[in-house]
mmCIF file of C-alpha atoms in Angstrom:
data_model
loop_
_atom_site.group_PDB
_atom_site.id
_atom_site.type_symbol
_atom_site.label_atom_id
_atom_site.label_comp_id
_atom_site.label_asym_id
_atom_site.label_seq_id
_atom_site.Cartn_x
_atom_site.Cartn_y
_atom_site.Cartn_z
ATOM 1 C CA THR A 16 -53.774 62.414 60.148
ATOM 2 C CA PRO A 17 -55.528 59.293 61.312
ATOM 3 C CA LYS A 18 -52.247 57.829 62.520
ATOM 4 C CA ASP A 19 -51.650 60.971 64.688
ATOM 5 C CA GLU A 20 -55.173 60.760 66.057
ATOM 6 C CA ARG A 21 -54.664 57.064 67.049
ATOM 7 C CA ARG A 22 -51.443 57.907 68.727
ATOM 8 C CA ALA A 23 -53.081 60.701 70.747
ATOM 9 C CA LEU A 24 -55.887 58.297 71.857
ATOM 10 C CA LEU A 25 -53.292 55.740 72.956
ATOM 11 C CA ARG A 26 -51.403 58.348 74.983
ATOM 12 C CA ASP A 27 -54.652 59.447 76.648
ATOM 13 C CA PHE A 28 -55.585 55.870 77.482
ATOM 14 C CA GLN A 29 -52.046 55.173 78.928
ATOM 15 C CA ALA A 30 -52.439 58.326 80.963
ATOM 16 C CA GLY A 31 -55.785 57.159 82.488
ATOM 17 C CA GLN A 32 -57.895 59.869 80.654
ATOM 18 C CA LEU A 33 -59.894 57.330 78.642
ATOM 19 C CA ASP A 34 -61.846 54.418 80.136
ATOM 20 C CA GLY A 35 -61.680 52.188 77.091
ATOM 21 C CA LEU A 36 -60.575 51.706 73.390
ATOM 22 C CA CYS A 37 -62.358 50.012 70.633
ATOM 23 C CA ASN A 38 -60.466 48.960 67.428
ATOM 24 C CA ALA A 39 -60.584 46.540 64.453
ATOM 25 C CA MET A 40 -57.308 44.759 63.617
ATOM 26 C CA LEU A 41 -55.128 47.567 64.891
ATOM 27 C CA LEU A 42 -54.130 46.654 68.553
ATOM 28 C CA THR A 43 -52.846 43.142 67.663
ATOM 29 C CA GLU A 44 -49.460 41.504 67.999
ATOM 30 C CA GLY A 45 -46.812 43.804 69.457
ATOM 31 C CA THR A 46 -49.368 46.011 71.139
ATOM 32 C CA ASP A 47 -48.280 47.076 74.685
ATOM 33 C CA LEU A 48 -51.135 48.504 76.907
ATOM 34 C CA PRO A 49 -50.293 47.446 80.459
ATOM 35 C CA ARG A 50 -52.913 49.792 81.993
ATOM 36 C CA ALA A 51 -55.673 47.697 80.399
ATOM 37 C CA SER A 52 -57.494 45.621 83.028
ATOM 38 C CA CYS A 53 -60.164 44.083 80.786
ATOM 39 C CA LEU A 54 -59.963 42.729 77.252
ATOM 40 C CA VAL A 55 -63.176 41.980 75.188
ATOM 41 C CA HIS A 56 -62.710 40.033 71.932
ATOM 42 C CA LEU A 57 -65.808 40.230 69.805
ATOM 43 C CA LYS A 58 -64.569 37.704 67.132
ATOM 44 C CA PRO A 59 -64.903 34.144 68.428
ATOM 45 C CA THR A 60 -61.473 32.523 68.792
ATOM 46 C CA LYS A 61 -61.815 29.576 71.197
ATOM 47 C CA SER A 62 -58.141 30.043 71.768
ATOM 48 C CA ALA A 63 -56.396 30.790 75.029
ATOM 49 C CA THR A 64 -53.135 31.119 73.154
ATOM 50 C CA LEU A 65 -54.323 34.324 71.535
ATOM 51 C CA TYR A 66 -53.882 36.029 74.980
ATOM 52 C CA GLU A 67 -51.116 33.808 76.453
ATOM 53 C CA GLN A 68 -48.706 33.759 73.472
ATOM 54 C CA MET A 69 -45.374 35.604 73.314
ATOM 55 C CA CYS A 70 -43.500 32.891 75.251
ATOM 56 C CA LEU A 71 -39.976 31.533 75.628
ATOM 57 C CA ASP A 72 -39.035 27.951 74.957
ATOM 58 C CA ALA A 73 -38.294 25.499 77.770
ATOM 59 C CA GLU A 74 -34.510 25.939 77.477
ATOM 60 C CA THR A 75 -34.607 29.674 77.999
ATOM 61 C CA GLU A 76 -33.904 31.034 81.543
ATOM 62 C CA ILE A 77 -34.720 34.387 83.033
ATOM 63 C CA LEU A 78 -32.618 36.516 85.415
ATOM 64 C CA THR A 79 -34.104 36.954 88.883
ATOM 65 C CA ALA A 80 -32.722 38.405 92.150
ATOM 66 C CA HIS A 81 -31.992 34.883 93.203
ATOM 67 C CA GLY A 82 -30.057 34.111 89.970
ATOM 68 C CA TRP A 83 -30.965 32.417 86.745
ATOM 69 C CA ALA A 84 -34.282 30.529 86.787
ATOM 70 C CA GLY A 85 -35.653 28.029 84.303
ATOM 71 C CA ILE A 86 -39.118 26.750 83.408
ATOM 72 C CA ASN A 87 -39.047 24.305 86.337
ATOM 73 C CA THR A 88 -37.974 26.878 88.947
ATOM 74 C CA ASP A 89 -40.685 28.241 91.329
ATOM 75 C CA ILE A 90 -40.339 32.019 91.173
ATOM 76 C CA THR A 91 -43.279 32.798 93.405
ATOM 77 C CA GLY A 92 -42.447 36.025 95.261
ATOM 78 C CA VAL A 93 -39.108 36.374 93.487
ATOM 79 C CA ARG A 94 -38.269 39.608 91.835
ATOM 80 C CA VAL A 95 -37.154 39.587 88.140
ATOM 81 C CA ALA A 96 -34.621 41.765 86.262
ATOM 82 C CA ALA A 97 -36.774 44.177 84.253
ATOM 83 C CA PHE A 98 -35.274 46.176 81.244
ATOM 84 C CA ASP A 99 -36.555 49.690 80.617
ATOM 85 C CA LEU A 100 -36.732 50.427 76.890
ATOM 86 C CA SER A 101 -36.596 54.192 77.455
ATOM 87 C CA ASP A 102 -33.011 54.236 78.827
ATOM 88 C CA GLY A 103 -31.725 50.645 79.035
ATOM 89 C CA SER A 104 -31.848 50.665 82.849
ATOM 90 C CA VAL A 105 -32.433 47.530 84.880
ATOM 91 C CA THR A 106 -34.573 47.284 88.092
ATOM 92 C CA TRP A 107 -35.977 44.422 90.117
ATOM 93 C CA SER A 108 -39.707 43.986 89.408
ATOM 94 C CA ASP A 109 -42.622 41.874 90.677
ATOM 95 C CA ALA A 110 -43.602 39.400 88.084
ATOM 96 C CA THR A 111 -46.306 36.918 86.926
ATOM 97 C CA ARG A 112 -45.672 33.707 85.195
ATOM 98 C CA ILE A 113 -47.370 31.777 82.310
ATOM 99 C CA GLU A 114 -46.653 28.268 81.124
ATOM 100 C CA ARG A 115 -48.443 26.226 78.437
ATOM 101 C CA PRO A 116 -48.022 23.849 75.545
ATOM 102 C CA ARG A 117 -47.022 25.568 72.366
ATOM 103 C CA GLY A 118 -50.100 24.516 70.409
ATOM 104 C CA GLY A 119 -50.315 25.684 66.649
ATOM 105 C CA GLU A 120 -47.942 28.614 66.813
ATOM 106 C CA GLN A 121 -44.542 28.716 64.988
ATOM 107 C CA MET A 122 -41.393 29.109 66.793
ATOM 108 C CA TRP A 123 -38.862 31.753 65.764
ATOM 109 C CA GLY A 124 -35.267 32.054 66.647
ATOM 110 C CA VAL A 125 -31.529 32.381 65.857
ATOM 111 C CA SER A 126 -28.506 30.437 67.057
ATOM 112 C CA SER A 127 -25.076 31.944 66.610
ATOM 113 C CA PRO A 128 -21.830 32.297 68.549
ATOM 114 C CA HIS A 129 -23.147 35.338 70.212
ATOM 115 C CA LEU A 130 -27.035 34.890 70.343
ATOM 116 C CA ASP A 131 -29.357 31.950 71.087
ATOM 117 C CA ILE A 132 -32.967 32.977 71.061
ATOM 118 C CA ARG A 133 -36.162 30.822 70.585
ATOM 119 C CA VAL A 134 -39.604 32.206 71.105
ATOM 120 C CA THR A 135 -43.178 31.696 69.901
ATOM 121 C CA GLY A 136 -44.589 33.514 67.067
ATOM 122 C CA GLY A 137 -45.981 36.974 67.926
ATOM 123 C CA HIS A 138 -43.408 37.350 70.799
ATOM 124 C CA ARG A 139 -42.522 40.984 71.585
ATOM 125 C CA MET A 140 -38.858 41.487 70.635
ATOM 126 C CA VAL A 141 -36.750 44.440 71.775
ATOM 127 C CA VAL A 142 -34.879 45.904 68.773
ATOM 128 C CA ARG A 143 -33.207 48.936 67.517
ATOM 129 C CA THR A 144 -32.848 49.638 63.808
ATOM 130 C CA ARG A 145 -29.983 51.390 62.109
ATOM 131 C CA HIS A 146 -31.908 54.759 61.785
ATOM 132 C CA LYS A 147 -33.329 54.818 65.281
ATOM 133 C CA THR A 148 -31.575 55.511 68.607
ATOM 134 C CA GLU A 149 -34.195 54.191 70.995
ATOM 135 C CA TRP A 150 -35.277 50.573 71.753
ATOM 136 C CA HIS A 151 -38.736 49.633 70.585
ATOM 137 C CA ILE A 152 -40.972 46.564 70.258
ATOM 138 C CA ARG A 153 -41.512 44.509 67.117
ATOM 139 C CA SER A 154 -43.120 41.022 66.949
ATOM 140 C CA ALA A 155 -41.020 38.049 66.159
ATOM 141 C CA GLU A 156 -42.531 37.738 62.664
ATOM 142 C CA ASP A 157 -42.109 41.419 61.955
ATOM 143 C CA LEU A 158 -38.429 42.007 62.648
ATOM 144 C CA PRO A 159 -36.690 44.184 59.997
ATOM 145 C CA ALA A 160 -33.992 42.814 57.677
ATOM 146 C CA GLU A 161 -31.326 43.917 60.204
ATOM 147 C CA ALA A 162 -31.746 44.936 63.777
ATOM 148 C CA SER A 163 -29.758 45.144 66.999
ATOM 149 C CA ILE A 164 -30.822 43.158 70.087
ATOM 150 C CA PRO A 165 -29.765 44.364 73.574
ATOM 151 C CA LEU A 166 -27.531 41.972 75.477
ATOM 152 C CA CYS A 167 -27.376 43.745 78.812
ATOM 153 C CA GLY A 168 -28.699 46.697 80.746
ATOM 154 C CA VAL A 169 -27.453 48.985 83.488
ATOM 155 C CA GLN A 170 -28.272 49.248 87.160
ATOM 156 C CA ARG A 171 -26.953 52.635 88.007
ATOM 157 C CA VAL A 172 -24.975 52.240 91.226
ATOM 158 C CA SER A 173 -22.441 54.671 92.767
ATOM 159 C CA ASP A 174 -18.914 53.513 93.659
ATOM 160 C CA ALA A 175 -18.798 51.267 96.700
ATOM 161 C CA ASP A 176 -16.573 52.211 99.634
ATOM 162 C CA ILE A 177 -13.753 49.986 98.581
ATOM 163 C CA SER A 178 -10.540 50.765 96.779
ATOM 164 C CA ASP A 179 -9.606 49.540 93.285
ATOM 165 C CA ASP A 180 -6.617 47.787 94.798
ATOM 166 C CA GLU A 181 -8.914 45.891 97.185
ATOM 167 C CA ILE A 182 -11.316 44.928 94.289
ATOM 168 C CA THR A 183 -8.220 43.646 92.353
ATOM 169 C CA PHE A 184 -7.240 41.590 95.409
ATOM 170 C CA LEU A 185 -10.698 40.029 95.552
ATOM 171 C CA GLY A 186 -10.714 39.305 91.849
ATOM 172 C CA LEU A 187 -7.341 37.505 92.250
ATOM 173 C CA LEU A 188 -8.602 35.578 95.266
ATOM 174 C CA LEU A 189 -11.762 34.469 93.389
ATOM 175 C CA THR A 190 -9.678 33.039 90.517
ATOM 176 C CA ASP A 191 -6.198 32.250 91.593
ATOM 177 C CA GLY A 192 -6.459 32.169 95.429
ATOM 178 C CA SER A 193 -7.476 30.013 98.353
ATOM 179 C CA LEU A 194 -8.657 30.543 101.899
ATOM 180 C CA SER A 195 -7.134 28.244 104.597
ATOM 181 C CA ALA A 196 -9.811 26.628 106.760
ATOM 182 C CA ALA A 197 -7.225 26.178 109.558
ATOM 183 C CA ASN A 198 -6.014 29.779 110.116
ATOM 184 C CA ARG A 199 -8.035 31.762 107.505
ATOM 185 C CA SER A 200 -4.946 33.031 105.755
ATOM 186 C CA ILE A 201 -5.342 33.788 102.107
ATOM 187 C CA SER A 202 -2.838 32.509 99.400
ATOM 188 C CA ILE A 203 -2.589 33.750 95.915
ATOM 189 C CA PHE A 204 -0.731 31.869 93.248
ATOM 190 C CA GLN A 205 0.741 32.898 89.885
ATOM 191 C CA SER A 206 3.331 31.520 87.570
ATOM 192 C CA ASP A 207 6.456 33.288 86.425
ATOM 193 C CA ARG A 208 5.174 32.792 82.940
ATOM 194 C CA TYR A 209 3.352 36.111 83.275
ATOM 195 C CA PRO A 210 5.789 38.648 84.924
ATOM 196 C CA GLY A 211 3.289 41.521 84.384
ATOM 197 C CA ILE A 212 0.738 39.773 86.612
ATOM 198 C CA VAL A 213 3.401 38.862 89.135
ATOM 199 C CA ASP A 214 4.166 42.602 89.387
ATOM 200 C CA LEU A 215 0.425 43.392 89.564
ATOM 201 C CA ILE A 216 0.042 41.157 92.662
ATOM 202 C CA ASP A 217 3.106 42.717 94.342
ATOM 203 C CA ARG A 218 1.905 46.241 93.597
ATOM 204 C CA THR A 219 -1.687 45.476 94.740
ATOM 205 C CA LEU A 220 -0.687 44.082 98.120
ATOM 206 C CA GLU A 221 1.782 46.949 98.719
ATOM 207 C CA ASN A 222 -0.855 49.637 97.861
ATOM 208 C CA MET A 223 -3.392 47.839 100.193
ATOM 209 C CA GLY A 224 -0.918 48.114 103.098
ATOM 210 C CA VAL A 225 -1.235 44.486 104.034
ATOM 211 C CA LYS A 226 1.594 42.324 105.322
ATOM 212 C CA TYR A 227 2.359 39.320 103.163
ATOM 213 C CA THR A 228 5.084 36.788 102.493
ATOM 214 C CA ARG A 229 6.065 35.639 99.044
ATOM 215 C CA SER A 230 7.745 32.388 98.234
ATOM 216 C CA ALA A 231 8.609 30.481 95.038
ATOM 217 C CA HIS A 232 7.977 26.850 94.657
ATOM 218 C CA GLN A 233 11.172 25.231 93.503
ATOM 219 C CA ARG A 234 9.252 22.501 91.719
ATOM 220 C CA PRO A 235 8.044 24.402 88.639
ATOM 221 C CA SER A 236 4.381 24.453 87.690
ATOM 222 C CA ASN A 237 3.333 22.304 84.731
ATOM 223 C CA PHE A 238 1.826 25.049 82.638
ATOM 224 C CA GLY A 239 2.556 26.164 79.083
ATOM 225 C CA PRO A 240 5.221 25.036 76.664
ATOM 226 C CA ARG A 241 7.854 25.492 79.360
ATOM 227 C CA HIS A 242 7.916 24.803 83.113
ATOM 228 C CA TYR A 243 7.634 27.998 85.079
ATOM 229 C CA PRO A 244 8.255 28.449 88.903
ATOM 230 C CA LEU A 245 5.058 29.093 90.836
ATOM 231 C CA ASN A 246 4.898 32.103 93.186
ATOM 232 C CA ARG A 247 2.798 32.130 96.375
ATOM 233 C CA TRP A 248 1.693 35.107 98.324
ATOM 234 C CA THR A 249 0.264 34.603 101.837
ATOM 235 C CA ILE A 250 -1.724 37.197 103.710
ATOM 236 C CA SER A 251 -3.096 36.692 107.238
ATOM 237 C CA GLU A 252 -6.528 37.824 108.279
ATOM 238 C CA GLY A 253 -5.462 39.755 111.430
ATOM 239 C CA PRO A 254 -2.849 42.447 111.782
ATOM 240 C CA PRO A 255 0.812 41.505 112.268
ATOM 241 C CA ARG A 256 1.771 40.466 115.818
ATOM 242 C CA GLY A 257 5.518 41.209 115.638
ATOM 243 C CA ARG A 258 7.233 43.369 113.023
ATOM 244 C CA ASP A 259 5.466 45.574 110.617
ATOM 245 C CA LYS A 260 2.696 46.571 112.973
ATOM 246 C CA HIS A 261 1.918 49.567 110.759
ATOM 247 C CA LEU A 262 0.590 47.114 108.156
ATOM 248 C CA ARG A 263 -2.705 45.196 108.314
ATOM 249 C CA GLY A 264 -4.329 41.890 107.397
ATOM 250 C CA TRP A 265 -7.163 41.307 104.911
ATOM 251 C CA GLY A 266 -9.861 41.099 107.706
ATOM 252 C CA ALA A 267 -11.462 44.389 106.816
ATOM 253 C CA LEU A 268 -12.620 42.666 103.530
ATOM 254 C CA ALA A 269 -14.285 39.749 105.395
ATOM 255 C CA PRO A 270 -17.891 40.720 104.260
ATOM 256 C CA TRP A 271 -16.632 40.259 100.693
ATOM 257 C CA VAL A 272 -15.101 36.808 101.218
ATOM 258 C CA SER A 273 -17.339 33.854 101.038
ATOM 259 C CA HIS A 274 -16.687 30.651 103.159
ATOM 260 C CA ASP A 275 -14.807 29.003 100.334
ATOM 261 C CA ALA A 276 -13.549 32.248 98.736
ATOM 262 C CA LYS A 277 -14.936 31.083 95.398
ATOM 263 C CA SER A 278 -18.317 32.803 95.095
ATOM 264 C CA LEU A 279 -19.703 36.319 95.414
ATOM 265 C CA THR A 280 -21.207 37.641 98.579
ATOM 266 C CA ALA A 281 -24.047 40.207 98.774
ATOM 267 C CA GLU A 282 -21.368 42.981 99.044
ATOM 268 C CA TYR A 283 -20.586 42.685 95.377
ATOM 269 C CA GLU A 284 -24.069 44.183 94.562
ATOM 270 C CA LYS A 285 -22.666 47.472 95.738
ATOM 271 C CA LEU A 286 -20.040 47.640 93.040
ATOM 272 C CA SER A 287 -20.604 50.228 90.309
ATOM 273 C CA ALA A 288 -20.159 49.485 86.537
ATOM 274 C CA ARG A 289 -16.696 50.940 86.691
ATOM 275 C CA GLN A 290 -15.706 48.816 89.661
ATOM 276 C CA VAL A 291 -17.102 45.679 87.996
ATOM 277 C CA GLY A 292 -14.669 46.464 85.185
ATOM 278 C CA VAL A 293 -11.775 46.555 87.755
ATOM 279 C CA LEU A 294 -13.047 43.110 89.136
ATOM 280 C CA VAL A 295 -13.280 41.599 85.600
ATOM 281 C CA ARG A 296 -9.726 42.671 84.681
ATOM 282 C CA ALA A 297 -8.442 41.278 87.986
ATOM 283 C CA MET A 298 -10.270 37.942 87.496
ATOM 284 C CA HIS A 299 -8.806 37.802 83.934
ATOM 285 C CA ALA A 300 -5.302 38.346 85.355
ATOM 286 C CA GLY A 301 -5.917 35.486 87.821
ATOM 287 C CA ASP A 302 -7.482 32.910 85.563
ATOM 288 C CA GLY A 303 -8.253 34.292 82.174
ATOM 289 C CA LEU A 304 -7.445 33.411 78.574
ATOM 290 C CA LYS A 305 -4.223 35.311 78.016
ATOM 291 C CA ARG A 306 -3.621 36.674 74.546
ATOM 292 C CA GLN A 307 -0.759 39.028 75.334
ATOM 293 C CA PRO A 308 2.550 38.401 77.202
ATOM 294 C CA ASP A 309 1.632 40.579 80.201
ATOM 295 C CA GLY A 310 -1.818 39.142 80.338
ATOM 296 C CA TRP A 311 -3.709 42.487 79.927
ATOM 297 C CA ILE A 312 -6.840 42.949 77.829
ATOM 298 C CA SER A 313 -8.352 45.641 75.779
ATOM 299 C CA GLY A 314 -12.193 45.648 76.094
ATOM 300 C CA SER A 315 -12.947 41.939 75.953
ATOM 301 C CA THR A 316 -11.793 38.837 77.825
ATOM 302 C CA SER A 317 -12.456 35.236 78.664
ATOM 303 C CA ILE A 318 -12.376 34.125 82.256
ATOM 304 C CA CYS A 319 -12.570 30.517 83.632
ATOM 305 C CA ALA A 320 -14.678 29.975 86.798
ATOM 306 C CA ASN A 321 -16.614 27.343 88.723
ATOM 307 C CA PRO A 322 -20.357 27.189 87.680
ATOM 308 C CA VAL A 323 -21.668 29.041 90.804
ATOM 309 C CA LEU A 324 -19.252 31.863 90.397
ATOM 310 C CA ALA A 325 -19.748 31.970 86.624
ATOM 311 C CA ASP A 326 -23.532 32.415 87.048
ATOM 312 C CA GLN A 327 -23.082 35.118 89.713
ATOM 313 C CA VAL A 328 -20.480 37.062 87.626
ATOM 314 C CA GLN A 329 -22.606 36.838 84.499
ATOM 315 C CA SER A 330 -25.603 38.140 86.371
ATOM 316 C CA LEU A 331 -23.579 41.127 87.781
ATOM 317 C CA CYS A 332 -21.954 41.874 84.429
ATOM 318 C CA VAL A 333 -25.255 42.044 82.368
ATOM 319 C CA ARG A 334 -26.761 44.273 85.064
ATOM 320 C CA ARG A 335 -23.759 46.676 84.867
ATOM 321 C CA GLY A 336 -23.648 47.137 81.099
ATOM 322 C CA PHE A 337 -21.246 44.313 80.070
ATOM 323 C CA ARG A 338 -22.010 41.718 77.423
ATOM 324 C CA CYS A 339 -21.336 38.362 79.007
ATOM 325 C CA ASN A 340 -21.889 34.912 77.645
ATOM 326 C CA ALA A 341 -20.991 31.598 79.241
ATOM 327 C CA SER A 342 -19.966 28.279 77.707
ATOM 328 C CA PRO A 343 -19.080 25.056 79.633
ATOM 329 C CA ARG A 344 -15.447 24.010 79.581
ATOM 330 C CA SER A 345 -15.952 20.867 81.655
ATOM 331 C CA ASP A 346 -18.250 19.570 84.302
ATOM 332 C CA ARG A 347 -16.581 21.802 86.823
ATOM 333 C CA LEU A 348 -15.502 24.821 84.906
ATOM 334 C CA VAL A 349 -17.284 27.551 82.800
ATOM 335 C CA MET A 350 -15.699 30.029 80.422
ATOM 336 C CA LEU A 351 -17.203 33.564 80.593
ATOM 337 C CA HIS A 352 -16.779 35.729 77.522
ATOM 338 C CA ILE A 353 -17.041 39.414 78.609
ATOM 339 C CA SER A 354 -17.011 42.550 76.524
ATOM 340 C CA GLU A 355 -16.995 46.150 77.778
ATOM 341 C CA HIS A 356 -17.717 47.779 74.465
ATOM 342 C CA ARG A 357 -20.467 45.850 72.648
ATOM 343 C CA PRO A 358 -23.765 45.855 74.669
ATOM 344 C CA ASP A 359 -25.880 44.753 71.654
ATOM 345 C CA TRP A 360 -25.689 42.401 68.726
ATOM 346 C CA THR A 361 -27.158 42.572 65.175
ATOM 347 C CA ILE A 362 -29.355 39.866 63.769
ATOM 348 C CA VAL A 363 -30.392 39.531 60.192
ATOM 349 C CA ARG A 364 -33.404 38.068 58.384
ATOM 350 C CA HIS A 365 -31.385 37.094 55.216
ATOM 351 C CA ALA A 366 -27.671 36.434 54.667
ATOM 352 C CA SER A 367 -25.794 35.386 51.588
ATOM 353 C CA ASP A 368 -22.554 34.851 53.462
ATOM 354 C CA GLY A 369 -23.713 31.919 55.589
ATOM 355 C CA ARG A 370 -24.358 33.943 58.743
ATOM 356 C CA PRO A 371 -27.143 32.548 61.081
ATOM 357 C CA THR A 372 -30.424 34.295 60.358
ATOM 358 C CA TRP A 373 -33.603 35.063 62.304
ATOM 359 C CA ASP A 374 -36.201 32.590 60.995
ATOM 360 C CA VAL A 375 -38.832 29.950 61.750
ATOM 361 C CA VAL A 376 -37.263 26.996 63.628
ATOM 362 C CA THR A 377 -38.491 23.440 63.995
ATOM 363 C CA SER A 378 -40.788 22.692 66.945
ATOM 364 C CA ALA A 379 -43.291 20.167 68.364
ATOM 365 C CA PRO A 380 -46.976 21.151 69.197
ATOM 366 C CA ASP A 381 -46.707 19.707 72.708
ATOM 367 C CA GLU A 382 -43.487 21.373 73.740
ATOM 368 C CA ARG A 383 -43.620 23.535 76.776
ATOM 369 C CA VAL A 384 -43.249 27.330 76.513
ATOM 370 C CA TRP A 385 -43.342 30.017 79.171
ATOM 371 C CA CYS A 386 -43.106 33.677 79.830
ATOM 372 C CA VAL A 387 -42.518 35.983 82.788
ATOM 373 C CA THR A 388 -44.256 39.368 82.814
ATOM 374 C CA VAL A 389 -42.679 42.456 84.382
ATOM 375 C CA SER A 390 -43.935 46.028 84.602
ATOM 376 C CA THR A 391 -41.399 47.426 82.077
ATOM 377 C CA GLY A 392 -42.324 44.895 79.348
ATOM 378 C CA ALA A 393 -38.797 43.462 78.822
ATOM 379 C CA ILE A 394 -36.782 40.824 80.619
ATOM 380 C CA ILE A 395 -33.149 39.556 80.642
ATOM 381 C CA THR A 396 -33.000 35.956 79.329
ATOM 382 C CA ARG A 397 -30.305 33.358 78.857
ATOM 383 C CA ARG A 398 -30.357 30.325 76.514
ATOM 384 C CA HIS A 399 -27.423 27.902 76.456
ATOM 385 C CA GLY A 400 -25.322 30.477 78.322
ATOM 386 C CA LYS A 401 -26.034 33.337 75.857
ATOM 387 C CA VAL A 402 -27.785 36.415 77.169
ATOM 388 C CA ALA A 403 -30.375 38.550 75.460
ATOM 389 C CA VAL A 404 -33.033 41.099 76.389
ATOM 390 C CA VAL A 405 -36.472 40.309 74.938
ATOM 391 C CA GLY A 406 -39.992 41.539 75.479
ATOM 392 C CA ASN A 407 -42.506 39.700 77.692
ATOM 393 C CA THR A 408 -46.227 39.126 77.456
ATOM 394 C CA GLY A 409 -48.094 42.114 76.012
ATOM 395 C CA ARG A 410 -51.728 43.107 75.594
ATOM 396 C CA GLY A 411 -53.378 43.325 78.937
ATOM 397 C CA LEU A 412 -51.465 40.512 80.688
ATOM 398 C CA ARG A 413 -48.906 42.781 82.383
ATOM 399 C CA LEU A 414 -48.765 44.341 85.776
ATOM 400 C CA HIS A 415 -49.211 48.087 86.035
ATOM 401 C CA PRO A 416 -48.157 49.277 89.545
ATOM 402 C CA GLU A 417 -49.024 53.003 88.806
ATOM 403 C CA SER A 418 -52.744 52.256 88.430
ATOM 404 C CA GLY A 419 -52.785 49.470 91.062
ATOM 405 C CA LYS A 420 -53.573 46.761 88.440
ATOM 406 C CA THR A 421 -52.963 43.205 89.676
ATOM 407 C CA ASP A 422 -55.107 41.182 87.252
ATOM 408 C CA CYS A 423 -56.859 41.267 83.964
ATOM 409 C CA VAL A 424 -60.335 40.050 82.836
ATOM 410 C CA VAL A 425 -60.419 38.417 79.356
ATOM 411 C CA ILE A 426 -63.966 38.078 77.718
ATOM 412 C CA ASP A 427 -64.031 36.019 74.563
ATOM 413 C CA MET A 428 -67.390 36.135 72.663
ATOM 414 C CA VAL A 429 -67.367 32.383 71.839
ATOM 415 C CA ASP A 430 -70.335 30.889 70.113
ATOM 416 C CA ILE A 431 -72.225 34.156 69.837
ATOM 417 C CA ALA A 432 -73.953 34.586 66.493
#
């Protein structure tokens, strides 16, 4: 059939077996041909936005190896998190950047408790419909009545050389602990309100084989409907000098502990998805929103953290297969909402029950829009703390490392009769 013939031609072009393609109104919005290094448009357009569309709004950030970056961030030489549609994997990719005024295009988007997306018309969206198992590209205007949007990807990493008890200890330190500047001893605090978590801390320290002291503040903590005594565990960095020389200090974990013990070090990039789950559950035990008496969770949780730590944990989670959104709780605290079991979310075009829908949104012609292009064709974005995977610039304006492509020539036949 003609459709099968066109698909065969596209495959041959992508494989480098054809030097060029000619078409009339076929390879338009949503087309993804990164191998193309020259575009010739025979119909006069006088419009740069025809080639530079598919952009994010100015409030959307993208995930880089240096953290979350916005429209005003210089990302020259910075690698960007790239999402592979074929398997949902995430890799670090070289990138190019485009910024421009919106012009005459419409803006499309949705704002809901779980999603916040705002893009220009024609933007390449990563979706999966009910009857398909793979991710594919649809333009913003062409989304189906109901489709799933990916909210995270997976960097496949083997387990790091660290025990689950040690990871639990680090998670408790990040949320409910402190590091003494005077003698570098670590203290972990927990109220008697949660006996299950008190037992968890005792068990974790015993399993680690570290020497610790535990004391209870007689002045109860002012937390909850009742006043509960506050427990404190103290662990030295070095091994014991007197008794219990068979035990150790926490010093072997020094590469994992930042100067203030309240941010992630580079070591955390070694954690596998399973180990990140251990870390998340430990952080929840230390400073999470407790819904059950013993403080444990089943698949989803909310964790309170400082803004720097929240950004780092959110980045790590969405690169290990966890849905993770952030919302400010105050100027100094952010609440992370993490789910282990729902890596995507469904958006709809029409809803009779009042649900937010995917539709045209208000915009101004002179508003700034931007996009970052990676080799896989999809990037991890965040808007108002909510993460979503979307496509990036299509047509020829994408890198293609396999063919050595670093630029693209655009020829527009303007004013030719």
